Amino acid sequence: MRYVIEGENLPVVKVSLEAGESVQCEAGAMAWMDNEIEMQTQAGGLGKMFGRMLTKENAFMNTYYANRPGEIAFASKFPGSIRAVQVTPGNGIIVQKGAFLASVGDIDSEVYIQQKLGRGFFGGEGFLMRRYTGNGIIFLEIDGSAHEYEIPAGDCKIVDTGYVAAMSESCRMEVKTIKGVTNVLFGGEGLFNTVVYGPGKVIMQSMPIASTAMQLYAYMPHPSN
């Protein structure tokens, strides 16, 4: 299997498959492919199907098999970046909902509960994320540009809500209330920050789609009350 990511801020990942190789994605994620590739749709069991629905992903997965060498492409749904992340046994990755694009290899996924219910909902990354484990490559959609940091043990990154795209499963995430009434009322950063503790890698995104939607909403005409 070979792949190339092209398109700058409107990216596409093109995966070249040899005969017998396959790639998996959410239903509807494929952009184009050669005639040598065939699709098979499956849910993977009720548990996995409902788990994907909880994280607002498609309940069904598509697997594309190559009968002969051919290419298949997956396009990002939002201007940004596509990152390929290597997953190995014991080195999984935790991903925000909606960031999964496709995978190759022996990859399994499950719902990841990142912390207590209340702050998880208000923290921006959400109460439910997804953990990907196994041995293969995960292709992730990043809103805006991607920025990677290696956080050493005992250290952390403080992140405005919504900017964490993915992190190593060795990392730990907490959502903390911003201290100080003045900071909350006039700081412009909302009520919460996300804190990611090392050791491990974290991938930030520069243009979370939720934040972008709020900026665009301010310029849209609204009906008068």
PDB file of C-alpha atoms in Angstrom:
ATOM      1  CA  MET A   1       0.000   0.000   0.000  1.00  0.00           C
ATOM      2  CA  ARG A   2       1.227   3.477  -0.934  1.00  0.00           C
ATOM      3  CA  TYR A   3      -0.435   6.838  -0.361  1.00  0.00           C
ATOM      4  CA  VAL A   4       0.057  10.502  -1.144  1.00  0.00           C
ATOM      5  CA  ILE A   5      -1.700  13.559   0.350  1.00  0.00           C
ATOM      6  CA  GLU A   6      -2.269  16.400  -2.119  1.00  0.00           C
ATOM      7  CA  GLY A   7      -4.353  19.546  -2.400  1.00  0.00           C
ATOM      8  CA  GLU A   8      -2.879  21.897   0.234  1.00  0.00           C
ATOM      9  CA  ASN A   9      -5.820  23.335   2.243  1.00  0.00           C
ATOM     10  CA  LEU A  10      -8.407  21.317   0.264  1.00  0.00           C
ATOM     11  CA  PRO A  11      -6.662  17.982   0.708  1.00  0.00           C
ATOM     12  CA  VAL A  12      -7.195  14.545  -0.749  1.00  0.00           C
ATOM     13  CA  VAL A  13      -5.422  11.338   0.273  1.00  0.00           C
ATOM     14  CA  LYS A  14      -4.850   8.992  -2.693  1.00  0.00           C
ATOM     15  CA  VAL A  15      -4.251   5.383  -1.664  1.00  0.00           C
ATOM     16  CA  SER A  16      -2.683   2.962  -4.155  1.00  0.00           C
ATOM     17  CA  LEU A  17      -3.677  -0.626  -3.409  1.00  0.00           C
ATOM     18  CA  GLU A  18      -2.093  -3.797  -4.709  1.00  0.00           C
ATOM     19  CA  ALA A  19      -4.236  -6.837  -5.529  1.00  0.00           C
ATOM     20  CA  GLY A  20      -5.691  -8.239  -2.292  1.00  0.00           C
ATOM     21  CA  GLU A  21      -5.131  -5.076  -0.240  1.00  0.00           C
ATOM     22  CA  SER A  22      -7.980  -3.070   1.292  1.00  0.00           C
ATOM     23  CA  VAL A  23      -8.797   0.257   2.948  1.00  0.00           C
ATOM     24  CA  GLN A  24     -11.651   1.066   5.330  1.00  0.00           C
ATOM     25  CA  CYS A  25     -13.628   4.273   5.723  1.00  0.00           C
ATOM     26  CA  GLU A  26     -16.957   5.641   6.891  1.00  0.00           C
ATOM     27  CA  ALA A  27     -19.890   5.204   4.521  1.00  0.00           C
ATOM     28  CA  GLY A  28     -19.837   8.089   2.044  1.00  0.00           C
ATOM     29  CA  ALA A  29     -16.183   9.084   2.541  1.00  0.00           C
ATOM     30  CA  MET A  30     -14.872   7.837  -0.821  1.00  0.00           C
ATOM     31  CA  ALA A  31     -14.309  10.603  -3.398  1.00  0.00           C
ATOM     32  CA  TRP A  32     -13.234   8.574  -6.462  1.00  0.00           C
ATOM     33  CA  MET A  33     -11.624   5.233  -7.299  1.00  0.00           C
ATOM     34  CA  ASP A  34     -10.461   2.984 -10.105  1.00  0.00           C
ATOM     35  CA  ASN A  35     -12.647   0.253 -11.556  1.00  0.00           C
ATOM     36  CA  GLU A  36     -10.320  -2.407 -10.096  1.00  0.00           C
ATOM     37  CA  ILE A  37     -11.631  -1.696  -6.577  1.00  0.00           C
ATOM     38  CA  GLU A  38     -14.853  -3.077  -5.075  1.00  0.00           C
ATOM     39  CA  MET A  39     -16.854  -1.899  -2.047  1.00  0.00           C
ATOM     40  CA  GLN A  40     -18.366  -3.902   0.807  1.00  0.00           C
ATOM     41  CA  THR A  41     -20.536  -2.180   3.459  1.00  0.00           C
ATOM     42  CA  GLN A  42     -20.817  -3.538   6.989  1.00  0.00           C
ATOM     43  CA  ALA A  43     -21.782  -2.426  10.488  1.00  0.00           C
ATOM     44  CA  GLY A  44     -19.299  -4.604  12.393  1.00  0.00           C
ATOM     45  CA  GLY A  45     -21.824  -5.588  15.068  1.00  0.00           C
ATOM     46  CA  LEU A  46     -24.467  -3.639  16.990  1.00  0.00           C
ATOM     47  CA  GLY A  47     -22.031  -2.486  19.680  1.00  0.00           C
ATOM     48  CA  LYS A  48     -19.647  -0.851  17.227  1.00  0.00           C
ATOM     49  CA  MET A  49     -22.510   0.557  15.169  1.00  0.00           C
ATOM     50  CA  PHE A  50     -24.107   2.307  18.157  1.00  0.00           C
ATOM     51  CA  GLY A  51     -20.675   3.415  19.378  1.00  0.00           C
ATOM     52  CA  ARG A  52     -20.056   5.235  16.098  1.00  0.00           C
ATOM     53  CA  MET A  53     -23.520   6.800  16.282  1.00  0.00           C
ATOM     54  CA  LEU A  54     -22.770   8.104  19.787  1.00  0.00           C
ATOM     55  CA  THR A  55     -19.757   9.974  18.455  1.00  0.00           C
ATOM     56  CA  LYS A  56     -21.832  11.360  15.536  1.00  0.00           C
ATOM     57  CA  GLU A  57     -20.145   9.170  12.949  1.00  0.00           C
ATOM     58  CA  ASN A  58     -21.771   7.042  10.289  1.00  0.00           C
ATOM     59  CA  ALA A  59     -23.182   3.800  11.680  1.00  0.00           C
ATOM     60  CA  PHE A  60     -21.795   1.804   8.732  1.00  0.00           C
ATOM     61  CA  MET A  61     -18.263   1.277   7.471  1.00  0.00           C
ATOM     62  CA  ASN A  62     -17.133   0.618   3.912  1.00  0.00           C
ATOM     63  CA  THR A  63     -14.229  -1.647   3.038  1.00  0.00           C
ATOM     64  CA  TYR A  64     -12.717  -1.257  -0.431  1.00  0.00           C
ATOM     65  CA  TYR A  65     -10.864  -4.271  -1.844  1.00  0.00           C
ATOM     66  CA  ALA A  66      -8.494  -4.209  -4.815  1.00  0.00           C
ATOM     67  CA  ASN A  67      -8.995  -7.055  -7.284  1.00  0.00           C
ATOM     68  CA  ARG A  68      -6.062  -5.667  -9.251  1.00  0.00           C
ATOM     69  CA  PRO A  69      -3.734  -2.705  -8.550  1.00  0.00           C
ATOM     70  CA  GLY A  70      -5.752   0.496  -8.372  1.00  0.00           C
ATOM     71  CA  GLU A  71      -6.181   3.868  -6.651  1.00  0.00           C
ATOM     72  CA  ILE A  72      -8.877   5.192  -4.333  1.00  0.00           C
ATOM     73  CA  ALA A  73      -9.138   8.771  -3.030  1.00  0.00           C
ATOM     74  CA  PHE A  74     -10.694  10.256   0.104  1.00  0.00           C
ATOM     75  CA  ALA A  75     -11.340  14.011   0.310  1.00  0.00           C
ATOM     76  CA  SER A  76     -11.617  16.187   3.389  1.00  0.00           C
ATOM     77  CA  LYS A  77     -15.122  17.529   4.049  1.00  0.00           C
ATOM     78  CA  PHE A  78     -13.817  20.876   5.342  1.00  0.00           C
ATOM     79  CA  PRO A  79     -10.845  23.090   4.382  1.00  0.00           C
ATOM     80  CA  GLY A  80      -7.881  21.909   6.400  1.00  0.00           C
ATOM     81  CA  SER A  81      -5.324  19.116   6.502  1.00  0.00           C
ATOM     82  CA  ILE A  82      -5.123  15.353   6.301  1.00  0.00           C
ATOM     83  CA  ARG A  83      -2.617  13.623   8.576  1.00  0.00           C
ATOM     84  CA  ALA A  84      -1.486  10.008   8.420  1.00  0.00           C
ATOM     85  CA  VAL A  85      -0.874   8.540  11.887  1.00  0.00           C
ATOM     86  CA  GLN A  86       0.907   5.217  12.416  1.00  0.00           C
ATOM     87  CA  VAL A  87      -0.797   2.992  14.997  1.00  0.00           C
ATOM     88  CA  THR A  88       1.124   0.077  16.514  1.00  0.00           C
ATOM     89  CA  PRO A  89       0.271  -2.380  19.313  1.00  0.00           C
ATOM     90  CA  GLY A  90       0.394  -0.444  22.596  1.00  0.00           C
ATOM     91  CA  ASN A  91       0.535   2.914  20.799  1.00  0.00           C
ATOM     92  CA  GLY A  92      -3.041   3.804  19.935  1.00  0.00           C
ATOM     93  CA  ILE A  93      -4.532   7.220  19.305  1.00  0.00           C
ATOM     94  CA  ILE A  94      -7.556   9.059  20.697  1.00  0.00           C
ATOM     95  CA  VAL A  95      -9.398  11.185  18.160  1.00  0.00           C
ATOM     96  CA  GLN A  96     -12.124  13.809  18.327  1.00  0.00           C
ATOM     97  CA  LYS A  97     -15.451  12.772  16.821  1.00  0.00           C
ATOM     98  CA  GLY A  98     -15.684  13.297  13.098  1.00  0.00           C
ATOM     99  CA  ALA A  99     -11.912  13.375  12.485  1.00  0.00           C
ATOM    100  CA  PHE A 100     -11.581   9.797  11.187  1.00  0.00           C
ATOM    101  CA  LEU A 101     -11.302   9.650   7.391  1.00  0.00           C
ATOM    102  CA  ALA A 102      -9.948   6.193   6.512  1.00  0.00           C
ATOM    103  CA  SER A 103      -7.588   3.445   7.714  1.00  0.00           C
ATOM    104  CA  VAL A 104      -5.461   0.636   6.349  1.00  0.00           C
ATOM    105  CA  GLY A 105      -4.233  -2.391   8.246  1.00  0.00           C
ATOM    106  CA  ASP A 106      -5.622  -4.171  11.294  1.00  0.00           C
ATOM    107  CA  ILE A 107      -7.306  -1.258  13.086  1.00  0.00           C
ATOM    108  CA  ASP A 108      -9.989  -1.467  15.771  1.00  0.00           C
ATOM    109  CA  SER A 109     -11.957   1.408  17.299  1.00  0.00           C
ATOM    110  CA  GLU A 110     -14.055   1.993  20.388  1.00  0.00           C
ATOM    111  CA  VAL A 111     -15.752   4.844  22.223  1.00  0.00           C
ATOM    112  CA  TYR A 112     -13.389   6.679  24.577  1.00  0.00           C
ATOM    113  CA  ILE A 113     -14.908   8.479  27.580  1.00  0.00           C
ATOM    114  CA  GLN A 114     -12.499  11.290  28.284  1.00  0.00           C
ATOM    115  CA  GLN A 115     -13.821  12.538  31.637  1.00  0.00           C
ATOM    116  CA  LYS A 116     -16.789  13.362  33.868  1.00  0.00           C
ATOM    117  CA  LEU A 117     -20.046  13.986  32.084  1.00  0.00           C
ATOM    118  CA  GLY A 118     -20.717  17.666  32.865  1.00  0.00           C
ATOM    119  CA  ARG A 119     -17.454  19.309  31.898  1.00  0.00           C
ATOM    120  CA  GLY A 120     -17.017  16.914  29.007  1.00  0.00           C
ATOM    121  CA  PHE A 121     -20.117  18.302  27.317  1.00  0.00           C
ATOM    122  CA  PHE A 122     -19.136  21.925  27.850  1.00  0.00           C
ATOM    123  CA  GLY A 123     -15.425  21.520  27.180  1.00  0.00           C
ATOM    124  CA  GLY A 124     -15.516  21.586  23.380  1.00  0.00           C
ATOM    125  CA  GLU A 125     -13.742  18.320  22.586  1.00  0.00           C
ATOM    126  CA  GLY A 126     -16.855  16.577  23.834  1.00  0.00           C
ATOM    127  CA  PHE A 127     -17.625  13.892  26.365  1.00  0.00           C
ATOM    128  CA  LEU A 128     -17.154  11.075  23.847  1.00  0.00           C
ATOM    129  CA  MET A 129     -14.148  10.580  21.595  1.00  0.00           C
ATOM    130  CA  ARG A 130     -12.816   7.499  19.755  1.00  0.00           C
ATOM    131  CA  ARG A 131      -9.799   5.320  20.479  1.00  0.00           C
ATOM    132  CA  TYR A 132      -8.051   3.565  17.579  1.00  0.00           C
ATOM    133  CA  THR A 133      -5.736   0.649  18.302  1.00  0.00           C
ATOM    134  CA  GLY A 134      -4.064  -2.161  16.390  1.00  0.00           C
ATOM    135  CA  ASN A 135      -1.452  -2.083  13.656  1.00  0.00           C
ATOM    136  CA  GLY A 136      -1.842   0.158  10.624  1.00  0.00           C
ATOM    137  CA  ILE A 137      -2.330   3.749   9.485  1.00  0.00           C
ATOM    138  CA  ILE A 138      -5.166   6.140  10.370  1.00  0.00           C
ATOM    139  CA  PHE A 139      -5.943   9.092   8.093  1.00  0.00           C
ATOM    140  CA  LEU A 140      -7.362  12.029  10.049  1.00  0.00           C
ATOM    141  CA  GLU A 141      -9.239  15.135   8.915  1.00  0.00           C
ATOM    142  CA  ILE A 142      -7.864  18.229  10.641  1.00  0.00           C
ATOM    143  CA  ASP A 143      -9.850  21.487  10.662  1.00  0.00           C
ATOM    144  CA  GLY A 144      -7.397  24.099   9.374  1.00  0.00           C
ATOM    145  CA  SER A 145      -3.658  23.414   9.703  1.00  0.00           C
ATOM    146  CA  ALA A 146      -2.256  20.652  11.915  1.00  0.00           C
ATOM    147  CA  HIS A 147       0.340  21.313  14.626  1.00  0.00           C
ATOM    148  CA  GLU A 148       1.998  18.433  16.473  1.00  0.00           C
ATOM    149  CA  TYR A 149       3.662  18.568  19.890  1.00  0.00           C
ATOM    150  CA  GLU A 150       5.429  15.917  21.933  1.00  0.00           C
ATOM    151  CA  ILE A 151       4.468  16.428  25.595  1.00  0.00           C
ATOM    152  CA  PRO A 152       6.950  14.927  28.085  1.00  0.00           C
ATOM    153  CA  ALA A 153       5.849  13.132  31.241  1.00  0.00           C
ATOM    154  CA  GLY A 154       4.916  15.577  33.981  1.00  0.00           C
ATOM    155  CA  ASP A 155       4.171  18.381  31.533  1.00  0.00           C
ATOM    156  CA  CYS A 156       0.953  19.541  29.867  1.00  0.00           C
ATOM    157  CA  LYS A 157      -0.541  21.777  27.181  1.00  0.00           C
ATOM    158  CA  ILE A 158      -3.386  24.174  27.957  1.00  0.00           C
ATOM    159  CA  VAL A 159      -5.639  24.436  24.918  1.00  0.00           C
ATOM    160  CA  ASP A 160      -8.700  26.499  24.122  1.00  0.00           C
ATOM    161  CA  THR A 161     -11.714  24.261  23.689  1.00  0.00           C
ATOM    162  CA  GLY A 162     -12.130  22.579  20.318  1.00  0.00           C
ATOM    163  CA  TYR A 163      -8.498  22.799  19.221  1.00  0.00           C
ATOM    164  CA  VAL A 164      -7.425  19.259  20.210  1.00  0.00           C
ATOM    165  CA  ALA A 165      -7.789  17.004  17.152  1.00  0.00           C
ATOM    166  CA  ALA A 166      -6.047  13.876  18.451  1.00  0.00           C
ATOM    167  CA  MET A 167      -3.635  12.638  21.110  1.00  0.00           C
ATOM    168  CA  SER A 168      -1.678   9.523  21.985  1.00  0.00           C
ATOM    169  CA  GLU A 169      -3.562   7.081  24.200  1.00  0.00           C
ATOM    170  CA  SER A 170      -0.755   7.575  26.740  1.00  0.00           C
ATOM    171  CA  CYS A 171      -1.916  11.193  27.186  1.00  0.00           C
ATOM    172  CA  ARG A 172      -4.615  12.243  29.626  1.00  0.00           C
ATOM    173  CA  MET A 173      -7.151  15.007  29.052  1.00  0.00           C
ATOM    174  CA  GLU A 174      -9.041  17.152  31.546  1.00  0.00           C
ATOM    175  CA  VAL A 175     -11.435  20.050  31.084  1.00  0.00           C
ATOM    176  CA  LYS A 176     -10.850  22.749  33.694  1.00  0.00           C
ATOM    177  CA  THR A 177     -12.804  25.866  34.590  1.00  0.00           C
ATOM    178  CA  ILE A 178     -11.010  29.152  33.934  1.00  0.00           C
ATOM    179  CA  LYS A 179     -10.232  30.806  37.252  1.00  0.00           C
ATOM    180  CA  GLY A 180     -11.276  34.331  38.124  1.00  0.00           C
ATOM    181  CA  VAL A 181     -14.575  36.122  37.460  1.00  0.00           C
ATOM    182  CA  THR A 182     -12.856  38.877  35.458  1.00  0.00           C
ATOM    183  CA  ASN A 183     -11.059  36.327  33.293  1.00  0.00           C
ATOM    184  CA  VAL A 184     -14.314  34.505  32.572  1.00  0.00           C
ATOM    185  CA  LEU A 185     -16.369  37.631  31.851  1.00  0.00           C
ATOM    186  CA  PHE A 186     -13.846  39.665  29.870  1.00  0.00           C
ATOM    187  CA  GLY A 187     -11.114  37.257  28.762  1.00  0.00           C
ATOM    188  CA  GLY A 188     -13.004  36.110  25.678  1.00  0.00           C
ATOM    189  CA  GLU A 189     -11.988  32.466  26.183  1.00  0.00           C
ATOM    190  CA  GLY A 190     -15.258  31.084  27.567  1.00  0.00           C
ATOM    191  CA  LEU A 191     -15.629  29.097  30.784  1.00  0.00           C
ATOM    192  CA  PHE A 192     -13.335  26.122  30.161  1.00  0.00           C
ATOM    193  CA  ASN A 193      -9.916  25.138  28.891  1.00  0.00           C
ATOM    194  CA  THR A 194      -8.747  21.687  27.846  1.00  0.00           C
ATOM    195  CA  VAL A 195      -5.561  20.445  29.518  1.00  0.00           C
ATOM    196  CA  VAL A 196      -3.622  17.598  27.867  1.00  0.00           C
ATOM    197  CA  TYR A 197      -1.056  15.845  30.076  1.00  0.00           C
ATOM    198  CA  GLY A 198       1.915  13.870  28.746  1.00  0.00           C
ATOM    199  CA  PRO A 199       3.675  11.719  27.950  1.00  0.00           C
ATOM    200  CA  GLY A 200       2.678  11.486  24.327  1.00  0.00           C
ATOM    201  CA  LYS A 201       1.874  13.377  21.156  1.00  0.00           C
ATOM    202  CA  VAL A 202      -0.976  15.830  20.658  1.00  0.00           C
ATOM    203  CA  ILE A 203      -2.233  17.162  17.314  1.00  0.00           C
ATOM    204  CA  MET A 204      -3.811  20.617  17.397  1.00  0.00           C
ATOM    205  CA  GLN A 205      -6.058  22.068  14.692  1.00  0.00           C
ATOM    206  CA  SER A 206      -6.022  25.778  13.877  1.00  0.00           C
ATOM    207  CA  MET A 207      -9.616  26.214  12.676  1.00  0.00           C
ATOM    208  CA  PRO A 208     -12.170  24.093  14.590  1.00  0.00           C
ATOM    209  CA  ILE A 209     -15.312  23.827  12.494  1.00  0.00           C
ATOM    210  CA  ALA A 210     -17.541  24.787  15.457  1.00  0.00           C
ATOM    211  CA  SER A 211     -15.582  28.017  16.037  1.00  0.00           C
ATOM    212  CA  THR A 212     -15.652  28.802  12.328  1.00  0.00           C
ATOM    213  CA  ALA A 213     -19.419  28.291  12.229  1.00  0.00           C
ATOM    214  CA  MET A 214     -19.874  30.752  15.101  1.00  0.00           C
ATOM    215  CA  GLN A 215     -17.767  33.376  13.302  1.00  0.00           C
ATOM    216  CA  LEU A 216     -19.791  32.959  10.100  1.00  0.00           C
ATOM    217  CA  TYR A 217     -23.072  33.058  12.034  1.00  0.00           C
ATOM    218  CA  ALA A 218     -22.269  36.570  13.269  1.00  0.00           C
ATOM    219  CA  TYR A 219     -22.264  37.830   9.657  1.00  0.00           C
ATOM    220  CA  MET A 220     -25.451  36.073   8.567  1.00  0.00           C
ATOM    221  CA  PRO A 221     -28.754  37.953   8.357  1.00  0.00           C
ATOM    222  CA  HIS A 222     -31.164  37.017  11.131  1.00  0.00           C
ATOM    223  CA  PRO A 223     -34.927  37.494  11.096  1.00  0.00           C
ATOM    224  CA  SER A 224     -36.102  40.228  13.417  1.00  0.00           C
ATOM    225  CA  ASN A 225     -38.087  39.201  16.455  1.00  0.00           C
TER     226      ASN A 225
END
